Amino acid sequence: MAAQTASVHKIRHHYSAGFIIWTIFKYFTLILVSFTSVLPIVSCVITAFKSKTEYQNTNVMQLPKVWKLSNFAEAFQMANMGRAFLNSLIILVFVLLGSILIGTSLAYALNRFKFIGNELIRNLFTFAALLPGIAMQVSTYSIMSNLHLINHLYGYIFLMMGTDVISIYIFIQYYENLPVSLDESAILDGANYFQIYWHILLPLLKPAIVTCIILKGANTYNEYYCAHLYLQKPELCTVAISLYTFTGPMGNQYNYICAGVIISLLPALIVFILCQDQIYNGIAAGAVKG
Amino acid sequence: MSPVAATTPAKKSFWKSRRGQQITVIIAFTVIPVFLLMLFTYYPFAEMVKFSFYRMRYVGRRVFVGWDNYKEIFKRDDISGSLILCLYYMVGALVQIFLALYFATILSMKVKCGKLFKGLIFFPYLINGIAIGFIFKFFYTRGFVLDTVLHALGIPMSALPYWLKDRAVNNWSLVYSSVWRYMGQNMVLFIGAIMSVDSSLYEAAALDGANNWQKFKYIILPSIKTIVTLNIILSITGSLSAFEAPYVITGGNNGTGTFFVVMDKVAHTSQKVGLASAMAVFLLCIIFIATIIQKLLFKYIFRNANADDESLDAKKAKQKARKAAARAAKKGGM
């Protein structure tokens, strides 16, 4: 045994100077960019905990001496955030449900069946994806108002469901990976087309559905322009709109504003930490298949 | 299993036949999405084109004015000036893609705390627009966050501009906030694309002695070409429609109002719906043209992407020889 250990040499790695410089540069840039990413948010967190006098008297980046939690409660009340979270939740649930049902069924029809309008419908959706939403709102506002859909949650929900092109693409891509032989064997067993869709293909689409939930969910939760246009009554506010209450006369009380901002960030943060990998896969899936 | 009934009904309802069932499903599954698409995208588009030829508010009478609205786009300084602002955002977008590519490459290889870095860089994408507005209003306010950090690095306060008011820098401040927000998402996209490259290619290259830079140039770049060009096209058209950053941070004041910010003001504050519609249609045409130009440009640049192993010159030489032979044969046959 002693003879063997004696012959084991320590392996020496020879690192070239270039390699060391590159490694240092690599980590330096990574740390720098992470710092800049985090800095604005951290400064908000620090400020959110300061009392009014501390906020006015101390330098922005100094840590508060007294960590005041009440800012959060007060901001929550001021911006009516309880109501806002409820509204946002309702909107989220219905928009996601609607998007998934519409998206998967449309993708099913487009991918599995040959019919005259197939190419046309696909092109219509592709072209529609080019049109920036904000530009469309100029006339959509007039249409929504004529249909009496303004200032009703369901009007906004319809709008969000109807302007959704990305999820359809995701689903079509996924259907391409599901072999038609599945359909065929189901037909031999006597299933009709709806049953094939509902019982066989839909369960297999779970990863795509998860992707859709993440992407569409993030978009819907963060959407504020259309919400601002179409949900003008205070009791219909979403989380994004509730932050608007901090503009105007409240404009300078950054300790409350930051508290409100942090509150609105929390759901996104929690979901992000829990589902990090799925989120990355979802976005990357758009890259690989897109 | 009981034998299939040999009797087929004399007349089978069309709707129960294979084709009938297919048509039912097709119609049932396409009617709602297409209806919504028409209602909320194409019908508004048509209405907008119509509105652009009128002088009107959202309620009330309309006056047909022909091309006047379009002419006014060029006459009004604030509108035509706002178009130029998109150049700032284009520069920012290109920087963003470059950075995203750089960090995606680094983070695709083994890095300590890679996940942490990835998360920190990506998170800004999940923050909602108004929160970002406040965060950056706070960040850029005189004497606040950015100023404090720069001061700590030794830059005197007197040399620091008013980030959001000073017209020389305020657009760059906004562009920075946009890059801050979206770089992470681009990066994750690129990481996904890089990871999807067959890893055996990397091993083979390593065996052949390729260093990291060569791996990047010859394996990564060609494989993610499509996704990078797609992102470039989307970023350029995105810059033309830049809206969120100026809208939430400065409200478009002090010369930061991009085209759509001004359009929103014109539509809802000034209630000049006709003019706003003309603006929207105008920019949509520009976006459309820009997209087509870019697609053609990239098609041209990458036209030899699928060339075989033969060098391009050898191929061209072969083609020339073939043509000459054909010509000679024709001449001979005459």
XYZ file of C-alpha atoms in Angstrom:
624
model
C 0.000 0.000 0.000
C 2.734 2.397 0.951
C 4.496 1.764 -2.353
C 1.321 2.599 -4.294
C 0.575 5.849 -2.526
C 4.154 6.883 -3.018
C 3.775 6.625 -6.772
C 0.643 8.786 -6.912
C 1.707 12.227 -7.932
C -0.272 15.325 -7.428
C -1.555 16.436 -10.807
C -0.456 19.923 -11.579
C -2.630 21.979 -13.840
C -0.763 24.444 -15.970
C -2.968 27.399 -16.628
C -1.894 29.771 -19.335
C -1.908 33.469 -18.606
C -4.627 33.956 -21.189
C -6.873 31.496 -19.451
C -6.502 33.262 -16.129
C -7.177 36.663 -17.623
C -10.218 35.340 -19.413
C -11.595 33.739 -16.264
C -11.152 36.909 -14.268
C -12.799 38.944 -17.017
C -15.642 36.447 -17.269
C -16.510 36.564 -13.578
C -15.976 40.282 -13.402
C -18.512 40.937 -16.146
C -20.943 38.457 -14.632
C -20.740 40.076 -11.238
C -20.980 43.546 -12.723
C -24.092 42.800 -14.728
C -25.739 40.967 -11.826
C -25.032 43.955 -9.638
C -26.581 46.362 -12.102
C -29.561 44.056 -12.493
C -30.205 43.922 -8.819
C -29.290 47.441 -7.759
C -32.511 49.227 -8.716
C -34.628 46.618 -6.981
C -32.496 46.463 -3.863
C -32.622 50.207 -3.480
C -36.400 49.990 -3.566
C -36.411 47.301 -0.931
C -34.214 49.379 1.340
C -36.396 52.445 0.911
C -39.586 50.508 1.475
C -38.517 49.817 5.027
C -37.738 53.387 5.965
C -40.028 55.627 7.930
C -40.896 58.985 6.485
C -38.376 60.951 8.479
C -35.613 58.473 7.824
C -36.387 58.561 4.128
C -36.148 62.314 4.033
C -33.010 62.539 6.075
C -30.805 59.672 5.123
C -28.959 58.903 1.975
C -30.905 56.650 -0.321
C -28.548 53.719 -0.144
C -28.145 53.660 3.600
C -29.774 50.817 5.414
C -32.641 51.880 7.644
C -31.972 51.938 11.350
C -35.492 50.915 12.106
C -37.036 48.370 9.774
C -40.531 49.638 9.460
C -42.976 47.021 8.247
C -45.998 49.242 8.446
C -45.142 50.924 5.158
C -46.268 47.796 3.423
C -49.587 47.660 5.198
C -50.232 51.317 4.513
C -49.274 51.092 0.861
C -51.471 48.037 0.560
C -54.427 49.980 1.809
C -53.716 53.181 -0.027
C -53.597 51.484 -3.386
C -56.506 49.188 -2.614
C -54.303 46.252 -3.351
C -56.524 43.614 -1.829
C -59.150 44.325 -4.444
C -56.481 44.602 -7.088
C -55.062 41.175 -6.346
C -58.534 39.689 -6.476
C -59.248 41.282 -9.836
C -55.907 40.258 -11.227
C -56.498 36.708 -10.075
C -59.918 36.511 -11.708
C -58.574 37.933 -14.931
C -55.606 35.587 -14.878
C -57.678 32.458 -14.344
C -60.155 33.191 -17.100
C -57.652 34.468 -19.627
C -55.418 31.436 -19.131
C -58.305 29.015 -19.315
C -59.650 30.673 -22.423
C -56.262 30.914 -24.106
C -55.445 27.275 -23.475
C -58.792 25.946 -24.653
C -58.893 28.139 -27.728
C -55.222 27.655 -28.501
C -55.131 23.894 -28.194
C -58.336 23.354 -30.114
C -57.374 25.708 -32.923
C -53.907 24.176 -33.166
C -55.542 20.744 -33.285
C -57.710 21.744 -36.204
C -54.848 23.442 -38.019
C -52.337 20.690 -37.530
C -54.401 17.556 -37.956
C -56.778 18.433 -40.744
C -56.317 19.507 -44.295
C -58.881 22.033 -45.359
C -59.113 25.009 -47.620
C -58.752 27.748 -45.059
C -55.784 26.171 -43.256
C -52.962 28.198 -44.818
C -55.067 31.322 -44.826
C -55.817 31.123 -41.120
C -52.168 30.531 -40.287
C -51.108 33.529 -42.341
C -53.770 35.684 -40.743
C -52.342 34.875 -37.333
C -48.749 35.383 -38.458
C -49.528 38.787 -39.863
C -51.492 39.735 -36.775
C -48.434 39.017 -34.662
C -46.594 41.811 -36.439
C -49.093 44.452 -35.380
C -48.071 46.095 -32.107
C -50.884 46.039 -29.591
C -50.661 49.682 -28.692
C -51.255 50.821 -32.227
C -54.392 48.693 -32.424
C -55.917 50.227 -29.315
C -56.672 53.506 -31.062
C -59.589 51.959 -32.912
C -60.151 48.987 -30.603
C -61.155 51.518 -27.965
C -63.954 52.736 -30.155
C -65.083 49.169 -30.921
C -65.016 48.158 -27.263
C -67.021 51.201 -26.365
C -69.639 50.445 -29.012
C -69.948 46.895 -27.712
C -70.321 48.197 -24.153
C -67.349 46.168 -23.042
C -65.532 48.971 -21.297
C -65.500 48.998 -17.513
C -66.454 45.369 -17.259
C -64.032 42.650 -16.305
C -65.412 40.326 -18.950
C -64.760 42.878 -21.674
C -61.117 43.038 -20.720
C -60.912 39.261 -20.440
C -62.327 38.838 -23.946
C -59.812 41.299 -25.292
C -56.886 39.518 -23.683
C -58.056 36.164 -25.014
C -58.600 37.467 -28.496
C -55.240 39.086 -29.024
C -53.186 36.069 -28.292
C -51.052 34.686 -31.074
C -47.987 33.280 -29.346
C -49.749 30.465 -27.555
C -51.240 29.221 -30.808
C -47.765 28.935 -32.265
C -46.487 27.063 -29.258
C -49.304 24.568 -29.506
C -48.955 24.032 -33.239
C -45.270 23.305 -32.744
C -46.113 20.769 -30.083
C -48.725 19.014 -32.153
C -46.113 18.468 -34.832
C -44.235 16.303 -32.374
C -47.214 14.125 -31.581
C -47.399 11.314 -34.117
C -50.551 10.965 -36.147
C -50.504 7.253 -35.402
C -51.959 8.092 -32.010
C -54.945 9.633 -33.706
C -55.279 6.724 -36.068
C -55.242 4.050 -33.425
C -57.852 5.983 -31.516
C -60.053 6.178 -34.582
C -59.760 2.435 -34.979
C -61.001 2.123 -31.434
C -64.036 4.122 -32.384
C -63.234 7.514 -30.946
C -64.585 10.616 -32.587
C -62.368 13.603 -33.254
C -63.368 15.498 -30.168
C -62.545 12.544 -27.960
C -59.149 12.232 -29.607
C -58.498 15.852 -28.854
C -59.791 15.818 -25.316
C -58.684 12.454 -23.974
C -55.518 11.675 -25.900
C -53.775 14.710 -27.317
C -54.582 17.287 -24.662
C -52.920 15.371 -21.796
C -49.837 14.986 -23.957
C -49.664 18.718 -24.426
C -48.940 19.345 -20.762
C -45.424 20.803 -21.264
C -46.731 23.216 -23.898
C -49.616 24.157 -21.621
C -47.173 24.889 -18.835
C -45.136 27.082 -21.171
C -48.264 28.898 -22.222
C -49.350 29.439 -18.624
C -45.982 30.915 -17.753
C -45.625 33.224 -20.731
C -49.242 34.289 -20.965
C -49.528 34.509 -17.185
C -46.558 36.841 -16.899
C -47.864 38.999 -19.741
C -51.354 39.231 -18.296
C -50.232 39.979 -14.740
C -47.926 42.726 -15.967
C -50.220 44.204 -18.570
C -51.257 47.731 -17.733
C -51.913 49.753 -20.870
C -55.105 48.015 -21.936
C -56.128 47.558 -18.314
C -55.705 51.292 -17.849
C -57.823 51.996 -20.917
C -60.642 49.555 -20.328
C -60.921 49.154 -16.567
C -61.326 52.690 -15.432
C -63.489 52.199 -12.390
C -61.436 52.013 -9.195
C -63.024 48.770 -8.040
C -61.909 47.084 -11.244
C -58.240 47.862 -10.860
C -55.599 45.225 -11.416
C -52.361 45.050 -9.487
C -50.590 46.990 -12.210
C -53.164 49.771 -12.224
C -53.259 50.028 -8.450
C -49.704 51.240 -8.589
C -50.971 54.212 -10.544
C -52.465 55.606 -7.352
C -48.932 56.470 -6.369
C -48.554 58.993 -9.135
C -49.821 62.501 -8.642
C -50.013 63.906 -5.123
C -48.240 60.911 -3.654
C -45.466 61.395 -6.125
C -42.648 61.933 -3.684
C -43.329 59.560 -0.881
C -40.996 56.957 -2.194
C -41.038 54.918 0.964
C -44.678 54.070 0.315
C -44.222 53.817 -3.433
C -41.369 51.377 -3.045
C -43.400 49.341 -0.620
C -46.213 49.128 -3.153
C -43.780 48.178 -5.900
C -42.272 45.422 -3.787
C -45.715 44.058 -2.972
C -46.562 43.868 -6.659
C -43.284 42.066 -7.300
C -43.805 39.398 -4.676
C -46.068 37.010 -6.592
C -43.744 37.089 -9.580
C -40.755 36.516 -7.334
C -42.339 33.572 -5.562
C -43.433 31.897 -8.768
C -40.020 32.525 -10.250
C -38.140 30.913 -7.392
C -40.436 27.917 -7.383
C -40.603 27.304 -11.123
C -37.280 28.671 -12.321
C -36.412 25.763 -14.526
C -39.820 25.515 -16.110
C -39.742 29.201 -16.889
C -36.384 28.894 -18.591
C -37.486 25.838 -20.529
C -40.646 27.571 -21.597
C -38.854 30.553 -22.990
C -36.157 28.444 -24.573
C -38.768 26.241 -26.174
C -39.856 29.258 -28.096
C -36.292 29.612 -29.278
C -35.638 26.096 -30.385
C -38.892 25.487 -32.103
C -39.605 28.993 -33.238
C -65.294 -8.846 -29.681
C -68.523 -9.053 -31.606
C -68.164 -9.028 -35.352
C -68.705 -5.667 -36.984
C -72.249 -5.368 -38.265
C -72.305 -6.181 -41.940
C -75.335 -4.051 -42.618
C -74.608 -0.484 -43.515
C -77.575 1.891 -43.461
C -78.740 2.748 -46.928
C -78.497 6.499 -46.444
C -75.895 7.709 -43.982
C -76.268 11.244 -42.671
C -73.476 13.386 -44.059
C -72.754 14.772 -40.640
C -72.069 11.308 -39.281
C -69.657 10.432 -42.084
C -65.909 10.797 -41.649
C -65.759 13.943 -43.702
C -68.815 15.377 -42.018
C -67.331 14.829 -38.593
C -64.099 16.416 -39.697
C -65.875 19.476 -40.960
C -67.828 19.771 -37.718
C -64.669 19.681 -35.648
C -62.839 22.075 -37.925
C -65.602 24.611 -37.832
C -66.210 24.216 -34.104
C -62.571 24.666 -33.235
C -61.738 27.504 -35.570
C -64.791 29.668 -35.368
C -64.161 31.242 -31.969
C -60.458 32.088 -32.360
C -60.902 33.398 -35.882
C -63.892 35.452 -34.750
C -61.880 36.950 -31.898
C -58.959 37.584 -34.216
C -61.203 39.407 -36.633
C -62.973 41.343 -33.919
C -59.930 42.489 -32.021
C -57.242 42.684 -34.657
C -58.415 42.937 -38.242
C -61.619 44.876 -37.727
C -59.784 47.498 -35.629
C -57.130 47.642 -38.315
C -59.709 48.332 -40.983
C -61.471 50.860 -38.764
C -58.194 52.588 -38.099
C -57.470 52.996 -41.764
C -60.955 54.431 -42.148
C -60.545 56.775 -39.167
C -57.273 58.090 -40.516
C -59.086 59.900 -43.259
C -61.419 61.751 -40.912
C -61.164 64.434 -38.318
C -63.035 63.024 -35.372
C -63.323 62.296 -31.648
C -64.400 59.017 -30.131
C -67.990 60.208 -29.949
C -69.569 62.779 -32.138
C -69.547 63.727 -35.747
C -66.836 62.992 -38.260
C -65.506 65.194 -40.980
C -63.830 63.662 -43.995
C -60.455 65.282 -44.524
C -58.662 62.978 -46.916
C -54.898 62.926 -46.581
C -54.773 65.887 -44.171
C -53.982 63.754 -41.154
C -51.030 62.173 -42.897
C -49.739 65.549 -43.975
C -50.005 66.738 -40.414
C -47.732 63.954 -39.238
C -44.914 65.616 -41.076
C -45.950 69.156 -40.270
C -46.092 68.689 -36.532
C -42.671 68.795 -34.940
C -43.477 66.668 -31.973
C -44.658 63.837 -34.176
C -41.977 63.824 -36.825
C -39.327 64.458 -34.180
C -40.464 61.459 -32.200
C -39.682 59.119 -35.038
C -35.983 59.846 -34.739
C -36.015 58.675 -31.130
C -36.414 55.106 -32.280
C -32.798 55.218 -33.396
C -31.743 55.394 -29.745
C -33.740 52.286 -29.051
C -32.297 50.481 -32.049
C -28.791 51.069 -30.797
C -29.903 49.864 -27.408
C -31.489 46.800 -28.953
C -28.327 45.841 -30.789
C -26.263 46.314 -27.642
C -28.824 44.207 -25.824
C -28.525 41.327 -28.273
C -24.757 41.521 -28.179
C -24.704 41.376 -24.385
C -27.305 38.629 -24.321
C -25.206 36.557 -26.701
C -22.067 37.133 -24.655
C -23.643 36.155 -21.354
C -25.554 33.282 -22.878
C -22.313 31.812 -24.174
C -20.585 32.199 -20.830
C -23.480 30.778 -18.857
C -23.872 27.809 -21.207
C -20.506 26.555 -20.114
C -19.644 25.590 -16.604
C -19.621 28.604 -14.347
C -19.674 28.795 -10.573
C -23.047 30.003 -9.268
C -24.293 29.946 -12.844
C -27.890 29.544 -11.779
C -27.687 32.490 -9.436
C -26.298 34.796 -12.101
C -28.882 33.606 -14.579
C -31.683 34.293 -12.116
C -30.436 37.755 -11.194
C -30.043 38.803 -14.794
C -33.396 37.356 -15.852
C -35.636 38.531 -13.044
C -36.180 42.102 -14.292
C -38.192 40.636 -17.164
C -40.926 39.525 -14.775
C -41.537 42.935 -13.278
C -44.570 44.808 -14.444
C -44.276 47.982 -16.466
C -45.522 50.495 -13.927
C -43.323 49.078 -11.188
C -40.405 49.497 -13.554
C -41.469 53.064 -14.124
C -41.327 53.812 -10.422
C -38.149 51.871 -9.881
C -36.363 53.920 -12.487
C -37.921 57.214 -11.549
C -36.450 56.493 -8.158
C -33.178 55.304 -9.622
C -32.587 58.379 -11.714
C -33.810 61.089 -9.348
C -31.242 63.713 -8.504
C -29.124 62.639 -5.617
C -30.683 59.225 -5.384
C -29.506 55.778 -6.346
C -27.463 56.203 -9.498
C -25.946 59.439 -8.349
C -24.971 57.922 -5.018
C -23.261 54.976 -6.635
C -21.382 57.137 -9.108
C -20.432 59.508 -6.313
C -19.021 56.591 -4.393
C -16.889 55.807 -7.401
C -15.439 59.255 -7.167
C -17.403 61.272 -9.684
C -18.316 64.686 -8.245
C -22.004 65.520 -8.009
C -21.628 68.593 -10.154
C -20.623 66.540 -13.144
C -23.735 64.380 -13.023
C -26.564 65.364 -15.341
C -30.257 65.340 -14.601
C -30.776 61.890 -15.988
C -34.385 62.327 -16.943
C -34.535 66.001 -17.776
C -31.320 66.699 -19.583
C -32.108 66.151 -23.242
C -28.612 65.054 -24.024
C -28.889 61.973 -21.847
C -32.507 61.304 -21.011
C -33.184 59.107 -23.987
C -30.130 57.040 -23.165
C -31.395 56.698 -19.603
C -34.631 55.265 -20.934
C -32.849 52.990 -23.361
C -30.772 51.702 -20.465
C -33.900 50.814 -18.529
C -35.200 48.920 -21.532
C -31.980 46.977 -21.963
C -31.923 46.270 -18.216
C -35.374 44.823 -18.471
C -35.137 42.649 -21.542
C -31.551 41.504 -21.774
C -32.254 38.625 -19.420
C -35.046 37.255 -21.545
C -32.913 37.410 -24.695
C -30.157 35.696 -22.812
C -32.364 32.831 -21.695
C -33.597 32.446 -25.248
C -30.038 32.209 -26.526
C -29.037 29.825 -23.782
C -31.873 27.573 -24.845
C -30.700 27.707 -28.439
C -27.081 27.076 -27.532
C -27.991 24.167 -25.281
C -29.973 22.563 -28.036
C -26.863 22.199 -30.132
C -25.733 18.619 -30.183
C -23.167 18.254 -27.424
C -21.196 15.681 -29.363
C -20.147 18.508 -31.655
C -18.461 20.191 -28.718
C -16.716 16.987 -27.726
C -15.500 16.404 -31.256
C -14.207 19.966 -31.411
C -12.470 19.606 -28.077
C -10.799 16.442 -29.323
C -9.578 18.365 -32.319
C -8.071 20.913 -29.965
C -10.478 23.817 -30.468
C -10.371 26.500 -27.813
C -13.474 28.312 -26.538
C -13.360 31.113 -29.058
C -13.133 28.676 -31.952
C -15.961 26.629 -30.505
C -18.037 29.769 -30.382
C -17.210 30.889 -33.885
C -17.614 27.620 -35.709
C -20.186 25.670 -33.731
C -22.358 28.039 -31.729
C -22.698 30.932 -34.137
C -23.873 28.976 -37.178
C -26.332 26.918 -35.147
C -28.063 29.848 -33.533
C -27.955 32.030 -36.577
C -31.692 31.706 -37.154
C -32.709 32.648 -33.670
C -30.275 35.553 -33.509
C -31.440 37.024 -36.798
C -35.029 36.575 -35.730
C -34.264 38.471 -32.558
C -32.542 41.224 -34.457
C -35.561 41.645 -36.716
C -37.921 41.668 -33.742
C -35.716 44.153 -31.901
C -35.574 46.581 -34.777
C -39.331 46.542 -35.221
C -39.654 46.690 -31.456
C -37.566 49.852 -31.401
C -39.896 51.448 -33.906
C -42.793 50.746 -31.566
C -40.911 51.658 -28.350
C -43.503 52.712 -25.856
C -43.313 51.447 -22.319
C -40.098 52.977 -21.043
C -40.871 56.604 -21.883
C -44.572 56.216 -21.033
C -44.067 55.036 -17.480
C -40.852 56.810 -16.565
C -41.089 60.284 -18.035
C -44.547 60.335 -19.574
C -42.918 61.362 -22.793
C -41.860 64.765 -21.512
C -38.626 66.613 -22.125
C -38.172 65.232 -25.577
C -38.435 61.585 -24.710
C -41.811 60.909 -26.272
C -41.486 58.161 -28.825
C -43.914 57.856 -31.687
C -46.448 55.691 -29.894
C -46.304 57.764 -26.735
C -47.212 60.839 -28.762
C -49.886 58.837 -30.550
C -51.428 57.820 -27.253
C -51.483 61.446 -26.134
C -53.032 62.546 -29.401
C -55.706 59.868 -29.186
C -56.753 60.137 -25.562
C -55.674 63.508 -24.311
C -56.218 65.653 -27.377
C -58.996 63.357 -28.600
C -57.775 63.680 -32.173
C -58.659 60.167 -33.126
C -58.230 60.697 -36.847
C -54.699 61.963 -36.475
C -53.806 59.173 -34.068
C -55.170 56.599 -36.482
C -53.118 58.087 -39.270
C -50.040 57.884 -37.065
C -50.719 54.264 -36.248
C -51.265 53.271 -39.856
C -48.170 55.200 -40.881
C -45.949 53.417 -38.400
C -47.479 50.035 -39.189
C -46.525 50.539 -42.808
C -43.003 51.415 -41.776
C -42.788 48.341 -39.560
C -44.092 46.183 -42.363
C -41.570 47.553 -44.856
C -38.736 47.307 -42.350
C -39.580 43.680 -41.615
C -39.619 42.768 -45.278
C -36.345 44.565 -45.950
C -34.696 42.821 -43.042
C -35.962 39.413 -44.046
C -34.668 39.892 -47.572
C -31.388 41.232 -46.266
C -30.808 38.253 -44.027
C -31.851 35.882 -46.748
C -29.205 37.447 -48.955
C -26.502 37.353 -46.310
C -27.157 33.733 -45.525
C -27.913 32.610 -49.031
C -25.035 30.150 -49.045
C -25.913 28.757 -45.656
C -26.834 25.387 -46.992
C -23.864 25.022 -49.294
C -22.207 21.635 -49.426
C -18.663 20.908 -48.419
C -17.449 21.985 -51.808
C -16.169 25.479 -51.681
C -18.377 28.115 -53.220
C -15.853 28.849 -55.940
C -15.659 25.264 -57.051
C -19.420 25.214 -57.291
C -19.514 28.369 -59.359
C -16.774 27.071 -61.604
C -18.745 23.900 -62.194
C -21.840 25.896 -63.054
C -19.897 28.023 -65.502
C -18.441 24.956 -67.192
C -21.878 23.429 -67.467
C -23.305 26.568 -69.021
C -20.450 26.821 -71.482
C -20.934 23.195 -72.496
C -24.641 23.726 -72.975
C -24.000 26.787 -75.116
C -21.445 24.923 -77.164
C -23.851 22.021 -77.649
C -26.539 24.455 -78.814
C -24.177 26.099 -81.254
C -23.017 22.766 -82.516
C -26.590 21.600 -82.959
C -27.555 24.614 -85.005
